[in-house]
Amino acid sequence: MYLRLSKLPANASFGQRCYSNMAGYIRKPLIVRQSSQEFTRHQWIYQHQAVDFHHFTAGELVNVYSSDEKFLGIAYVNPHSKIFGRFIELAPVCFPEGYFAMDLDFFLSRLKACVQRRKNAKVNVGYVPDENLPAIPPNGRLVNSEGDFLPGLIVDVFGGDKFVVQVKTAGMEKHINHLYRALNQMFNPSVIVERNDISVREQEGLKIGRQIVSSRVEANLKEAKDLTTAVEVTESHGPGHTLKFKVDLFGGQKTGYYWDQTFNRSLLRNLVKGKSVLDLYCYVGSWGLFAAHYGAKSVVSVDSSAPALKHAQESAELNGLASKVQYVKGDVESVVAGYLRKGTQFDVVVLDPPGLTHAKGFSAGMKKFQTLHETSFEVLAPGGILISCSCSYPVKPADHLALIQAAAARTSTSFTYSMVGKGGLPYDHPVDIFTPESDYLTCFIIQKGFNDDLMLAKQAREAQKRDAQKKRDRGVKE
């Protein structure tokens, strides 16, 4: 699937052949401290794993050898990053002396593999922009970085013809123009948006920014940008369960929409009917709208972003659900504190915050994450469900669960808490089994139990009220 040994055309000039010999065949050797027996096929090479990382340039392709001099594969490197190298091809598919370049043919081959992988996984690969072009997912993720063996690259599709690209590494950035050529050749997109406004690029020594790369709809790229700020897309959980959303591809969060939560949102179907739902960090309102769609009695969606809430409200109207969802603009912690002061509780709480450990550092982010869980448990009614999500790969599933346990213990010792389900990434977000960091999303479904003593006390009070009412009724009759 990953075999890509390009050959120069027979009529190539002498200069082209000399350049190709330099660029395609001659690569510096990188020796890692692992033996060939210890090599796990993990795609990342950290600085401490390399014998020497100082004489390489950012984005350079290298041959990687084990400590016992066995060829392991080809990687691109960056001496400025803690993740010094990322494998782009592994032995025995490639060879140390073989031609290899991240060129147009390389990206065409990898993109075809991405489409086929999603087709095999039963993703809805059915949108055909042109009869001469391959079918692709109409909405969702086309390239998922390490999961598609294109480390540092994200490509999302909106409406079948709008593409958003995010480049996280110097190695991928160096060859990105070949990707754009491949996307245009394979899919003929109406617009390609580059969303490189992510802080991780700073660790790679890259600039942060966003731009319209190409557009066939408008010659004027400024006008093309205007076309990306209110895009209508659909998220489907099967027949009869498809909703429309307004999203901003140029100015929204990440690539404009959280496709990675589609499977988890489908779990609401069996959790929310007849329930009151609180959706925290709602962004464009996907969790809350699907909760309303699946029969929730009432939904409150909270976010601090006015533009995001505007799109959420427009999406609610698009789906005929505006009367079922209340949108609250404000800081999540302050809003929840207000509900606690009033004694308001909810049957279902969705806690899906942005990557706190990226924004605040690991320790500070985890501390805030635990505080959010504590207040979420407090605002959760007895017997209620908490859906807790983490999208930060440094937060391992065990870390996430330990944090939930600590928050539950600090909140109250009077209630039991049970894990009644788990979520994860959808099929269009494949994970490399040798690189567990690519499985970055965790989702735990926790049920808050009923306190027996409280229930008995409540039943006793209700019995007293009934007895008092009966006495009053008898007094009226007498």
XYZ file of N, CA, C and O in Angstrom, residues 117-126 137 139 141 426-428:
64
model
N -8.732 3.333 2.606
C -8.805 2.934 4.016
C -10.187 3.269 4.596
O -10.763 2.484 5.345
N -10.719 4.422 4.249
C -12.033 4.808 4.753
C -13.143 3.999 4.084
O -14.149 3.675 4.718
N -12.939 3.670 2.830
C -13.908 2.828 2.147
C -13.963 1.455 2.790
O -15.039 0.888 3.016
N -12.808 0.894 3.106
C -12.756 -0.418 3.748
C -13.371 -0.388 5.139
O -13.913 -1.390 5.613
N -13.278 0.762 5.815
C -13.809 0.898 7.171
C -15.283 1.290 7.175
O -15.829 1.646 8.217
N -15.903 1.243 6.002
C -17.344 1.519 5.877
C -17.705 2.976 6.157
O -18.843 3.287 6.496
N -16.723 3.880 6.018
C -17.050 5.294 6.097
C -17.840 5.649 4.839
O -17.681 5.020 3.789
N -18.696 6.657 4.945
C -19.507 7.047 3.800
C -18.625 7.691 2.731
O -18.497 8.905 2.652
N -17.978 6.861 1.926
C -17.142 7.348 0.838
C -17.993 7.288 -0.421
O -17.988 6.311 -1.156
N -18.745 8.342 -0.668
C -19.676 8.276 -1.768
C -19.841 9.571 -2.534
O -20.584 9.623 -3.504
N -15.109 10.976 1.196
C -16.112 11.289 2.223
C -16.658 12.694 1.993
O -15.879 13.635 1.827
N -18.126 14.662 4.054
C -17.773 15.458 5.230
C -16.946 14.579 6.158
O -17.301 13.427 6.398
N -12.849 13.564 7.962
C -11.382 13.624 7.887
C -10.865 12.722 6.769
O -11.147 11.534 6.733
N -13.827 8.138 15.581
C -14.618 7.482 14.531
C -13.713 6.841 13.487
O -12.493 7.004 13.501
N -14.336 6.136 12.547
C -13.578 5.359 11.576
C -12.739 6.210 10.627
O -11.778 5.714 10.061
N -13.122 7.470 10.416
C -12.323 8.293 9.513
C -11.148 8.953 10.228
O -10.456 9.789 9.642
